[in-house]
Coordinates of C-alpha atoms in Angstrom, one line a residue:
X131 CA -5.7 14.9 -22.1
X132 CA -6.6 17.3 -24.8
X133 CA -6.3 21.0 -24.5
X134 CA -9.6 22.5 -23.4
X135 CA -11.4 25.3 -24.9
X136 CA -14.1 27.3 -23.1
X137 CA -17.4 25.6 -22.9
X138 CA -20.4 27.2 -24.7
X139 CA -22.2 30.0 -22.9
X140 CA -25.0 28.7 -20.7
X141 CA -28.0 29.8 -22.7
X142 CA -26.3 28.8 -26.0
X143 CA -25.4 25.4 -24.7
X144 CA -28.9 24.7 -23.5
X145 CA -30.3 25.7 -26.9
X146 CA -27.8 23.5 -28.6
X147 CA -28.6 20.6 -26.2
X148 CA -32.2 20.8 -27.1
X149 CA -31.4 20.9 -30.9
X150 CA -29.3 17.8 -30.3
X151 CA -31.8 15.9 -28.1
X152 CA -35.3 17.0 -29.1
X153 CA -35.3 14.9 -32.3
X154 CA -36.0 12.0 -29.9
X155 CA -39.6 13.1 -29.9
X156 CA -39.7 12.9 -33.7
X157 CA -37.7 9.6 -34.0
X158 CA -38.9 6.1 -34.5
X159 CA -39.8 6.1 -30.8
X160 CA -42.1 9.2 -31.1
X161 CA -45.3 7.3 -30.4
X162 CA -44.1 5.7 -27.2
X163 CA -42.3 8.9 -26.1
X164 CA -45.4 11.0 -27.0
X165 CA -47.8 8.8 -25.0
X166 CA -45.4 8.7 -22.1
X167 CA -45.1 12.5 -22.1
X168 CA -48.9 12.9 -22.4
X169 CA -49.4 10.5 -19.5
X170 CA -46.8 12.4 -17.5
X171 CA -48.6 15.7 -18.0
X172 CA -52.0 14.1 -17.2
X173 CA -50.6 12.6 -14.0
X174 CA -49.1 16.0 -13.1
X175 CA -52.6 17.5 -13.5
X176 CA -53.9 14.8 -11.2
X177 CA -51.2 15.6 -8.6
X178 CA -52.3 19.3 -8.7
X179 CA -56.0 18.3 -8.4
X180 CA -55.2 16.2 -5.4
X181 CA -53.2 19.1 -3.9
X182 CA -56.3 21.4 -4.3
X183 CA -58.6 18.7 -2.9
X184 CA -56.3 18.3 0.2
X185 CA -56.4 22.1 0.7
X186 CA -60.2 22.1 0.9
X187 CA -60.1 18.9 3.0
X188 CA -57.9 20.8 5.5
X189 CA -60.4 23.6 5.6
X190 CA -63.3 21.2 6.3
X191 CA -61.3 19.2 8.9
X192 CA -60.3 22.3 11.0
X193 CA -63.9 23.7 10.7
X194 CA -65.1 20.4 12.1
X195 CA -62.6 20.5 14.9
X196 CA -63.6 24.1 15.7
X197 CA -67.3 23.0 15.8
X198 CA -66.3 20.0 17.9
X199 CA -68.4 17.8 15.5
X200 CA -67.3 14.1 15.9
X201 CA -69.5 13.1 13.0
X202 CA -67.9 15.6 10.6
X203 CA -64.4 14.6 11.7
X204 CA -65.2 10.9 10.9
X205 CA -66.5 12.0 7.5
X206 CA -63.3 13.9 6.8
X207 CA -61.3 10.9 8.0
X208 CA -63.0 8.7 5.4
X209 CA -62.5 11.4 2.7
X210 CA -58.8 11.5 3.6
X211 CA -58.6 7.7 3.0
X212 CA -59.8 8.2 -0.5
X213 CA -57.3 11.1 -1.1
X214 CA -54.5 9.0 0.4
X215 CA -55.2 6.0 -1.8
X216 CA -55.4 8.2 -5.0
X217 CA -52.2 10.1 -4.0
X218 CA -50.3 6.9 -3.6
X219 CA -51.6 5.5 -6.9
X220 CA -50.9 8.6 -8.9
X221 CA -47.4 9.1 -7.4
X222 CA -46.5 5.5 -8.2
X223 CA -47.8 5.7 -11.7
X224 CA -46.1 9.1 -12.2
X225 CA -42.7 7.8 -10.9
X226 CA -42.9 4.7 -13.2
X227 CA -43.6 6.6 -16.4
X228 CA -41.1 9.4 -15.5
X229 CA -38.3 6.9 -15.0
X230 CA -39.2 5.0 -18.2
X231 CA -39.1 8.2 -20.2
X232 CA -35.8 9.3 -18.6
X233 CA -34.2 5.9 -19.4
X234 CA -35.6 5.8 -22.9
X235 CA -34.5 9.3 -23.8
X236 CA -31.1 8.6 -22.3
X237 CA -30.7 5.5 -24.3
X238 CA -31.6 7.3 -27.5
X239 CA -29.2 10.2 -26.9
X240 CA -26.5 7.8 -25.8
X241 CA -26.8 5.9 -29.0
X242 CA -26.7 9.1 -31.0
X243 CA -23.4 10.1 -29.4
X244 CA -22.0 6.6 -29.6
X245 CA -22.8 6.6 -33.3
X246 CA -20.8 9.8 -33.7
X247 CA -17.9 8.7 -31.5
X248 CA -17.6 5.1 -32.7
X249 CA -17.7 5.8 -36.4
X250 CA -15.4 7.0 -39.1
X251 CA -12.4 6.5 -36.7
X252 CA -13.5 9.4 -34.6
X253 CA -12.7 7.4 -31.5
X254 CA -9.0 7.7 -32.4
X255 CA -8.9 11.1 -34.2
X256 CA -10.7 12.9 -31.4
X257 CA -7.6 12.6 -29.3
X258 CA -5.8 15.1 -31.6
X259 CA -8.7 17.5 -31.8
X260 CA -8.6 20.8 -30.0
X261 CA -11.7 21.4 -27.9
X262 CA -13.4 20.7 -24.6
X263 CA -14.0 16.9 -25.0
X264 CA -11.8 15.3 -22.3
X265 CA -13.1 12.0 -21.1
X266 CA -15.7 11.3 -23.8
X267 CA -16.6 8.0 -22.2
X268 CA -17.5 9.8 -18.9
X269 CA -19.6 12.4 -20.8
X270 CA -21.5 9.7 -22.6
X271 CA -22.0 7.4 -19.6
X272 CA -22.5 10.0 -16.8
X273 CA -23.3 13.4 -18.2
X274 CA -26.1 12.1 -20.5
X275 CA -27.6 10.4 -17.5
X276 CA -27.5 13.6 -15.4
X277 CA -28.8 15.8 -18.3
X278 CA -31.8 13.5 -19.2
X279 CA -32.8 12.7 -15.7
X280 CA -32.5 16.3 -14.5
X281 CA -34.2 17.8 -17.6
X282 CA -37.3 15.6 -17.2
X283 CA -37.3 16.0 -13.4
X284 CA -37.0 19.8 -13.7
X285 CA -39.6 20.0 -16.5
X286 CA -42.1 18.1 -14.3
X287 CA -41.4 20.2 -11.2
X288 CA -41.7 23.4 -13.3
X289 CA -45.0 22.4 -14.8
X290 CA -46.3 21.3 -11.4
X291 CA -45.2 24.6 -9.9
X292 CA -46.9 26.7 -12.6
X293 CA -50.1 24.8 -12.2
X294 CA -49.9 25.1 -8.4
X295 CA -49.2 28.8 -8.9
X296 CA -52.4 29.4 -10.9
X297 CA -54.6 27.2 -8.7
X298 CA -53.5 28.4 -5.3
X299 CA -53.2 32.1 -6.2
X300 CA -57.0 31.8 -6.9
X301 CA -57.7 29.9 -3.7
X302 CA -55.6 32.3 -1.6
X303 CA -57.2 35.3 -3.2
X304 CA -60.7 34.0 -2.4
X305 CA -60.0 33.2 1.3
X306 CA -57.6 36.0 2.4
X307 CA -60.2 38.8 2.2
X308 CA -59.0 42.4 2.1
X309 CA -56.6 44.5 4.0
X310 CA -56.9 48.3 4.7
X311 CA -53.7 50.1 4.7
X312 CA -53.5 51.9 8.1
X313 CA -54.0 55.7 7.9
X314 CA -55.5 55.5 4.4
X315 CA -58.6 54.5 2.5
X316 CA -56.6 52.0 0.4
X317 CA -58.0 48.5 0.5
X318 CA -55.9 45.7 -0.8
X319 CA -57.9 42.7 -2.0
X320 CA -56.4 39.3 -1.7
X321 CA -53.5 40.8 0.2
X322 CA -52.0 37.4 1.1
X323 CA -51.4 36.8 -2.6
X324 CA -49.4 39.9 -2.9
X325 CA -47.4 39.1 0.3
X326 CA -46.7 35.6 -1.2
X327 CA -45.3 37.2 -4.4
X328 CA -43.2 39.6 -2.3
X329 CA -42.0 36.9 0.0
X330 CA -41.1 34.6 -2.9
X331 CA -39.6 37.4 -5.0
X332 CA -37.3 38.5 -2.2
X333 CA -36.3 34.9 -1.7
X334 CA -35.6 34.3 -5.3
X335 CA -33.4 37.4 -5.7
X336 CA -31.4 36.7 -2.6
X337 CA -31.2 33.0 -3.4
X338 CA -29.9 33.8 -6.9
X339 CA -27.3 36.2 -5.6
X340 CA -26.1 33.8 -2.9
X341 CA -26.1 30.8 -5.3
X342 CA -24.4 32.5 -8.2
X343 CA -21.0 30.8 -7.5
X344 CA -22.6 27.4 -7.5
X345 CA -22.9 27.0 -11.3
X346 CA -19.2 27.5 -12.0
X347 CA -18.2 25.4 -9.0
X348 CA -20.4 22.5 -10.1
X349 CA -19.0 22.6 -13.6
X350 CA -15.5 22.6 -12.3
X351 CA -16.2 19.8 -9.9
X352 CA -17.7 17.5 -12.6
X353 CA -14.6 18.2 -14.7
X354 CA -12.1 17.2 -12.0
X355 CA -14.1 14.2 -11.0
X356 CA -14.0 13.0 -14.6
X357 CA -10.2 13.6 -14.6
X358 CA -9.8 11.5 -11.5
X359 CA -11.8 8.6 -13.0
X360 CA -9.7 8.9 -16.2
X361 CA -6.4 9.0 -14.4
X362 CA -7.3 5.9 -12.3
X363 CA -8.5 4.0 -15.3
X364 CA -5.3 4.8 -17.2
X365 CA -3.2 3.5 -14.3
X366 CA -5.3 0.3 -14.3
X367 CA -4.8 0.0 -18.0
X368 CA -1.0 0.3 -17.8
X369 CA -0.7 -1.6 -14.5
X370 CA 2.0 -4.0 -15.8
X371 CA 4.2 -1.2 -17.2
X372 CA 3.9 0.8 -14.0
X373 CA 4.8 -2.1 -11.8
X374 CA 7.7 -3.1 -14.0
X375 CA 9.1 0.4 -13.9
X376 CA 8.5 0.7 -10.2
X377 CA 6.4 3.8 -10.9
X378 CA 3.9 3.3 -8.2
X379 CA 5.1 6.2 -6.1
X380 CA 4.9 8.6 -9.1
X381 CA 1.4 7.3 -10.0
X382 CA 0.4 7.7 -6.3
X383 CA 1.5 11.3 -6.3
X384 CA -0.4 11.8 -9.6
X385 CA -3.5 10.3 -8.1
X386 CA -3.1 12.4 -5.0
X387 CA -2.8 15.5 -7.2
X388 CA -6.0 14.6 -9.1
X389 CA -7.8 14.0 -5.8
X390 CA -6.5 17.3 -4.5
X391 CA -8.2 18.9 -7.5
X392 CA -11.4 17.1 -6.5
X393 CA -11.0 18.3 -3.0
X394 CA -10.6 21.9 -4.1
X395 CA -13.5 21.6 -6.5
X396 CA -15.6 20.1 -3.7
X397 CA -14.7 22.9 -1.3
X398 CA -15.6 25.5 -3.9
X399 CA -18.9 23.8 -4.4
X400 CA -19.4 23.6 -0.6
X401 CA -18.9 27.4 -0.3
X402 CA -21.4 27.8 -3.2
X403 CA -23.9 25.6 -1.4
X404 CA -23.2 27.2 2.0
X405 CA -24.9 30.5 1.2
X406 CA -27.9 29.0 -0.6
X407 CA -28.5 26.3 2.0
X408 CA -28.3 28.7 4.9
X409 CA -30.7 31.0 3.2
X410 CA -33.0 28.2 2.2
X411 CA -33.1 26.9 5.8
X412 CA -34.1 30.3 7.1
X413 CA -36.6 30.8 4.3
X414 CA -38.2 27.4 4.8
X415 CA -38.4 27.7 8.6
X416 CA -40.3 31.0 8.4
X417 CA -42.6 30.0 5.6
X418 CA -45.2 28.0 7.7
X419 CA -45.4 30.5 10.4
X420 CA -45.5 33.8 8.4
X421 CA -49.0 33.5 6.8
X422 CA -50.6 32.4 10.2
X423 CA -49.1 35.4 12.0
X424 CA -50.2 37.7 9.2
X425 CA -53.8 36.3 9.0
X426 CA -54.2 35.8 12.7
X427 CA -55.9 39.2 13.3
X428 CA -58.7 38.3 10.9
X429 CA -59.3 35.0 12.7
X430 CA -59.2 36.7 16.1
X431 CA -61.7 39.3 14.8
X432 CA -64.0 36.5 13.7
X433 CA -63.7 37.3 10.0
X434 CA -62.1 33.9 9.3
X435 CA -62.9 30.5 10.6
X436 CA -60.1 28.2 11.8
X437 CA -60.5 26.1 8.7
X438 CA -60.2 29.1 6.4
X439 CA -57.1 30.3 8.4
X440 CA -55.4 26.9 7.9
X441 CA -56.4 26.7 4.3
X442 CA -55.0 30.2 3.7
X443 CA -51.7 29.3 5.5
X444 CA -51.4 26.1 3.4
X445 CA -52.3 28.0 0.1
X446 CA -49.7 30.6 1.0
X447 CA -47.0 27.9 1.5
X448 CA -48.0 26.2 -1.8
X449 CA -48.0 29.5 -3.7
X450 CA -44.6 30.6 -2.3
X451 CA -43.1 27.1 -2.9
X452 CA -44.2 27.4 -6.5
X453 CA -42.8 30.8 -6.9
X454 CA -39.6 29.7 -5.3
X455 CA -39.0 27.0 -7.9
X456 CA -35.8 28.8 -9.3
X457 CA -34.2 29.0 -5.8
X458 CA -35.2 25.5 -4.8
X459 CA -33.8 24.0 -8.0
X460 CA -30.7 26.2 -8.3
X461 CA -28.3 23.3 -7.5
X462 CA -30.0 20.9 -9.8
X463 CA -30.2 23.5 -12.6
X464 CA -26.4 24.1 -12.2
X465 CA -25.7 20.4 -12.3
X466 CA -27.9 19.8 -15.3
X467 CA -26.5 22.8 -17.3
X468 CA -22.9 21.7 -16.6
X469 CA -23.7 18.2 -18.0
X470 CA -25.4 19.8 -21.0
X471 CA -22.3 21.9 -21.6
X472 CA -20.1 18.8 -21.6
X473 CA -22.4 16.8 -23.9
X474 CA -22.8 19.7 -26.4
X475 CA -19.0 20.4 -26.6
X476 CA -18.3 16.7 -27.2
X477 CA -20.9 16.5 -29.9
X478 CA -19.8 19.7 -31.6
X479 CA -16.2 18.4 -31.8
X480 CA -17.4 15.1 -33.3
X481 CA -19.5 17.0 -35.8
X482 CA -16.5 19.2 -36.7
X483 CA -14.5 16.0 -37.5
X484 CA -17.4 14.8 -39.7
X485 CA -17.6 18.2 -41.4
X486 CA -13.9 18.2 -42.2
X487 CA -14.2 14.8 -43.7
X488 CA -17.2 15.9 -45.9
X489 CA -15.4 19.0 -47.0
X490 CA -12.5 16.9 -48.3
X491 CA -10.0 19.7 -47.7
X492 CA -6.9 19.4 -49.8
X493 CA -4.8 19.0 -46.6
X494 CA -6.5 15.6 -46.2
X495 CA -5.4 12.3 -47.6
X496 CA -8.1 10.8 -49.8
X497 CA -8.7 7.1 -49.3
X498 CA -10.9 5.2 -51.7
X499 CA -11.4 1.6 -52.9
X500 CA -10.1 0.9 -56.3
X501 CA -11.2 -1.6 -59.0
X502 CA -8.0 -3.7 -59.1
X503 CA -6.3 -6.1 -56.6
X504 CA -3.5 -3.7 -55.7
X505 CA -2.7 -1.0 -53.1
X506 CA -1.6 2.3 -54.6
X507 CA 0.1 5.2 -52.9
X508 CA -0.2 8.2 -55.2
X509 CA 1.8 11.3 -54.5
X510 CA 1.2 10.7 -50.8
X511 CA 2.3 13.3 -48.3
X512 CA 2.1 12.5 -44.6
X513 CA 2.0 15.3 -42.1
X514 CA 1.4 16.0 -38.4
X515 CA -2.2 17.1 -37.5
X516 CA -0.8 20.7 -37.3
X517 CA 0.2 20.5 -41.0
X518 CA 4.0 19.9 -40.7
X519 CA 5.1 17.5 -43.4
X520 CA 6.7 14.3 -42.2
X521 CA 7.3 12.7 -45.6
X522 CA 6.2 13.5 -49.2
X523 CA 6.1 12.2 -52.7
X524 CA 5.4 8.6 -51.7
X525 CA 4.5 6.7 -54.8
X526 CA 4.3 2.9 -54.9
X527 CA 2.1 0.0 -56.0
X528 CA 1.7 -3.2 -54.0
X529 CA 0.1 -6.1 -55.8
X530 CA -1.7 -9.1 -54.4
X531 CA 0.6 -11.7 -53.0
X532 CA 3.7 -9.5 -52.6
X533 CA 5.7 -9.3 -49.4
X534 CA 6.7 -5.7 -48.5
X535 CA 9.0 -4.7 -45.6
X536 CA 8.6 -1.1 -44.5
X537 CA 11.5 0.6 -42.9
X538 CA 13.0 4.0 -42.4
X539 CA 11.8 6.4 -39.8
X540 CA 9.7 4.8 -37.1
X541 CA 7.1 7.5 -36.6
X542 CA 6.6 8.1 -40.4
X543 CA 6.2 4.3 -41.0
X544 CA 3.6 4.2 -38.2
X545 CA 1.8 7.2 -39.8
X546 CA 1.7 5.3 -43.1
X547 CA 0.2 2.3 -41.3
X548 CA -2.5 4.5 -39.8
X549 CA -3.1 6.4 -43.1
X550 CA -3.8 3.1 -45.0
X551 CA -6.1 2.1 -42.1
X552 CA -8.0 5.4 -42.5
X553 CA -7.0 6.6 -39.0
X554 CA -4.5 9.3 -40.2
X555 CA -6.2 11.7 -42.7
X556 CA -3.6 14.5 -42.2
X557 CA -1.5 15.1 -45.3
X558 CA -2.2 15.1 -49.1
X559 CA -2.4 12.7 -51.9
X560 CA -4.3 9.5 -52.5
X561 CA -4.5 6.0 -51.2
X562 CA -6.3 3.5 -53.4
X563 CA -7.2 0.4 -51.5
X564 CA -7.5 -3.0 -53.3
X565 CA -10.8 -4.1 -54.7
X566 CA -10.6 -7.3 -52.5
X567 CA -10.8 -5.0 -49.5
X568 CA -10.0 -7.7 -46.9
X569 CA -7.2 -5.8 -45.0
X570 CA -6.4 -6.8 -41.5
X571 CA -4.2 -4.4 -39.5
X572 CA -2.2 -5.7 -36.6
X573 CA -0.9 -3.0 -34.3
X574 CA 2.0 -3.4 -31.9
X575 CA -0.3 -3.9 -29.0
X576 CA -3.3 -6.0 -30.2
X577 CA -6.7 -5.5 -28.6
X578 CA -8.8 -8.3 -27.2
X579 CA -12.2 -7.6 -25.7
X580 CA -13.2 -8.9 -22.3
X581 CA -15.3 -12.0 -22.5
X582 CA -14.5 -15.6 -23.6
X583 CA -11.2 -16.3 -25.2
X584 CA -13.1 -17.8 -28.2
X585 CA -14.9 -14.4 -28.7
X586 CA -11.6 -12.6 -28.4
X587 CA -9.9 -14.9 -31.0
X588 CA -12.8 -14.4 -33.5
X589 CA -13.1 -10.6 -32.9
X590 CA -14.6 -8.7 -34.7
X591 CA -16.5 -11.6 -36.2
X592 CA -19.0 -13.8 -34.5
X593 CA -17.9 -17.0 -32.8
X594 CA -20.4 -19.0 -34.9
X595 CA -18.5 -18.1 -38.2
X596 CA -15.7 -20.5 -37.3
X597 CA -15.4 -24.2 -36.5
X598 CA -13.9 -25.3 -33.2
X599 CA -11.3 -27.4 -34.9
X600 CA -10.1 -24.3 -36.8
X601 CA -9.6 -22.5 -33.5
X602 CA -7.5 -25.3 -32.1
X603 CA -5.5 -25.4 -35.3
X604 CA -4.5 -21.7 -35.4
X605 CA -3.7 -21.7 -31.7
X606 CA -1.3 -24.6 -32.2
X607 CA 0.2 -22.9 -35.3
X608 CA 0.9 -19.7 -33.4
X609 CA 2.4 -21.6 -30.5
X610 CA -0.3 -20.9 -28.0
X611 CA -2.0 -24.3 -27.9
X612 CA -1.7 -24.1 -24.1
X613 CA -4.6 -21.6 -24.3
X614 CA -7.0 -24.1 -25.9
X615 CA -8.5 -25.3 -22.6
X616 CA -9.4 -21.7 -21.8
X617 CA -11.4 -21.0 -25.0
X618 CA -14.7 -20.9 -23.1
X619 CA -13.2 -19.1 -20.1
X620 CA -14.0 -15.4 -19.6
X621 CA -11.3 -13.0 -18.5
X622 CA -9.8 -9.5 -19.2
X623 CA -7.3 -10.9 -21.8
X624 CA -5.5 -7.6 -22.3
X625 CA -4.4 -7.9 -18.7
X626 CA -4.4 -11.6 -18.2
X627 CA -1.9 -12.4 -21.0
X628 CA 1.6 -10.9 -21.4
X629 CA 2.3 -8.9 -24.6
X630 CA 4.2 -11.7 -26.3
X631 CA 1.3 -14.1 -25.8
X632 CA -1.2 -11.5 -27.1
X633 CA 1.0 -11.0 -30.2
X634 CA 1.0 -14.7 -30.9
X635 CA -2.8 -14.8 -30.3
X636 CA -3.2 -11.9 -32.8
X637 CA -1.2 -13.9 -35.4
X638 CA -3.6 -16.9 -34.7
X639 CA -6.5 -14.5 -35.3
X640 CA -5.1 -13.6 -38.7
X641 CA -4.7 -17.2 -39.6
X642 CA -8.3 -17.9 -38.6
X643 CA -9.8 -15.0 -40.6
X644 CA -7.5 -15.5 -43.6
X645 CA -7.6 -12.0 -45.0
X646 CA -6.3 -11.1 -48.5
X647 CA -4.1 -8.3 -47.1
X648 CA -2.2 -8.2 -43.8
X649 CA -0.5 -5.0 -42.5
X650 CA 1.6 -5.5 -39.4
X651 CA 2.9 -2.6 -37.3
X652 CA 5.8 -4.1 -35.4
X653 CA 3.3 -6.7 -34.4
X654 CA 5.9 -9.3 -33.4
X655 CA 8.5 -7.1 -31.7
X656 CA 7.8 -8.6 -28.2
X657 CA 9.0 -12.0 -29.4
X658 CA 12.6 -13.1 -29.5
X659 CA 14.3 -12.8 -33.0
X660 CA 14.0 -16.5 -33.7
X661 CA 10.3 -16.7 -32.8
X662 CA 9.6 -13.6 -34.8
X663 CA 11.1 -15.2 -37.9
X664 CA 9.0 -18.3 -37.2
X665 CA 5.9 -16.2 -37.1
X666 CA 6.7 -14.5 -40.4
X667 CA 7.4 -17.9 -42.0
X668 CA 4.1 -19.2 -40.6
X669 CA 2.2 -16.3 -42.2
X670 CA 3.9 -17.0 -45.6
X671 CA 3.1 -20.7 -45.4
X672 CA -0.5 -20.5 -44.1
X673 CA -1.5 -17.4 -46.3
X674 CA 0.4 -18.0 -49.5
X675 CA -1.9 -15.8 -51.6
X676 CA -2.2 -13.0 -49.2
X677 CA -0.2 -9.7 -49.4
X678 CA 2.0 -9.2 -46.3
X679 CA 3.2 -5.7 -45.5
X680 CA 5.2 -5.3 -42.3
X681 CA 6.8 -2.5 -40.4
X682 CA 9.9 -3.8 -38.7
X683 CA 13.3 -2.5 -37.7
X684 CA 14.8 -5.8 -36.7
X685 CA 17.8 -7.1 -38.6
X686 CA 17.6 -10.3 -40.6
X687 CA 14.1 -9.8 -41.9
X688 CA 14.8 -8.6 -45.5
X689 CA 15.2 -12.1 -47.1
X690 CA 11.6 -12.9 -46.0
X691 CA 10.2 -10.1 -48.2
X692 CA 10.1 -9.5 -51.9
X693 CA 10.2 -5.7 -51.7
X694 CA 11.4 -3.0 -49.3
X695 CA 9.8 0.4 -48.8
X696 CA 11.8 3.0 -47.0
X697 CA 9.8 6.0 -45.6
X698 CA 12.1 8.7 -44.2
X699 CA 11.3 11.8 -42.3
X700 CA 11.6 15.1 -44.2
X701 CA 14.3 17.1 -42.4
X702 CA 13.3 20.6 -43.6
X703 CA 10.4 22.4 -42.0
X704 CA 7.6 22.4 -44.4
X705 CA 3.8 22.6 -44.1
X706 CA 0.7 21.7 -46.0
X707 CA -2.1 24.2 -45.9
X708 CA -2.6 25.7 -42.5
X709 CA -5.1 23.8 -40.4
X710 CA -8.6 25.1 -40.4
X711 CA -10.7 26.5 -37.5
X712 CA -11.1 23.0 -36.1
X713 CA -7.3 22.8 -35.9
X714 CA -5.9 19.5 -34.9
X715 CA -2.8 19.2 -32.8
X716 CA -0.4 16.4 -31.9
X717 CA 2.8 14.7 -32.9
X718 CA 3.2 11.5 -34.8

């Protein structure tokens, strides 16, 4: 887990989220998105029109009941059938378009963050970056969903409430008549409108005060929920190591601790909800009764018909509901803002990584492709992300076809491996990659995606690029011919195969793809010494023209290589230029 910084302030994060996501309406999808948005607005207008129509329908129905006119009641029943059919049709169309727009916006925003996360090695380097970006996978998968769904849902309900507010304020003003303040000559016209504003205003203020703890509690809960998902996924990822080390009890305690955090976060949110829910219940229970009691004297005095009284009561409810939008949506607003905070902070840290690369600060290793078939390390300094120098003055040239064994300090050698791969930019100097830039890097623990074994063997290339016979040949060469019958079988190969089998399979993948340069980071260390030597001889034999560079600390390897490069750790404490504002932390 990375150290966390404070998330952006609420208003600031919302503005930044809109700057991040609003280009969707100007992207290549702008026409579809624009039409969907327009239809959504038109259907919202239709919903408001139907609400106004039903208000007048209530008035006509209750007047017909008061007049005991069966004919008029039947007419209103027929009118209601039309209103009912239109309401169902408009609601269904509105739901379909709203959900399409939510999904499409989410897809666009997800791709934007994935482009930033899964490019320029940010996936790896983000782990060393200070900032609030823990669990980036959860933020992309879950927080974008919450933010886009909630934002569109809240925007629709706000527009609907504003339109209802304008429409029913006018209706309520026209039907409520006037009220003379007792003991004075002051006459208040449309007094029910003013009472609705007072009722909703008091409700909003009290609701906001009672719901204030909810925003912080919701943000905290989403963070600890994400931590729990991350922790359980990590235990699943390292299930074999945990089981071998009999670490289940420790992991259980760790999982219990994570869930305890969730429980505390849940209880804090419950307390936050308790006040607002209790108030909302009382507020909502009183709402239908209050306007009838207030207007009842006018009905009893004969100033109002029963239909007008019921229309006034319904208009009062509609108006106060519209005015109560902030209170009614406080929980959803808190949830949406918390997700926006998490999305923005992740994107900002990814942008900071990109900015550092563009700035080409002199405490960054410069990696470029040269014009010759050789790898050049020129005055190379490797450092930790905090600037502490690990090794310096590395100057060497490796030509095509040479065999180089890299030894010395383990952590420095691994940093060199990552620097040539472009994963480790921290340090100074220059790495010039060969013109025939076909370098394959084999880490100690090779990666195989879920799916068919054939796809895992060909990764990252398409299966169609290789003949079936070639697949069988390389499996046999690498000593894993027993996997051939499973080529079309799907599985989670990182878990289904032991490390020694995965390392052999990685060698088979190199033989299949035949790169010009092969860089191995202890990629055969799970094998016994005899088998490890056989794998090295296999690479020499099958790839005679390829350059082989290998990090290994096993004895007896030297005679298989033409050169040896020793990279040793600098013992004195020395730093390159101090890290910038986007400081990166970590140890090699």
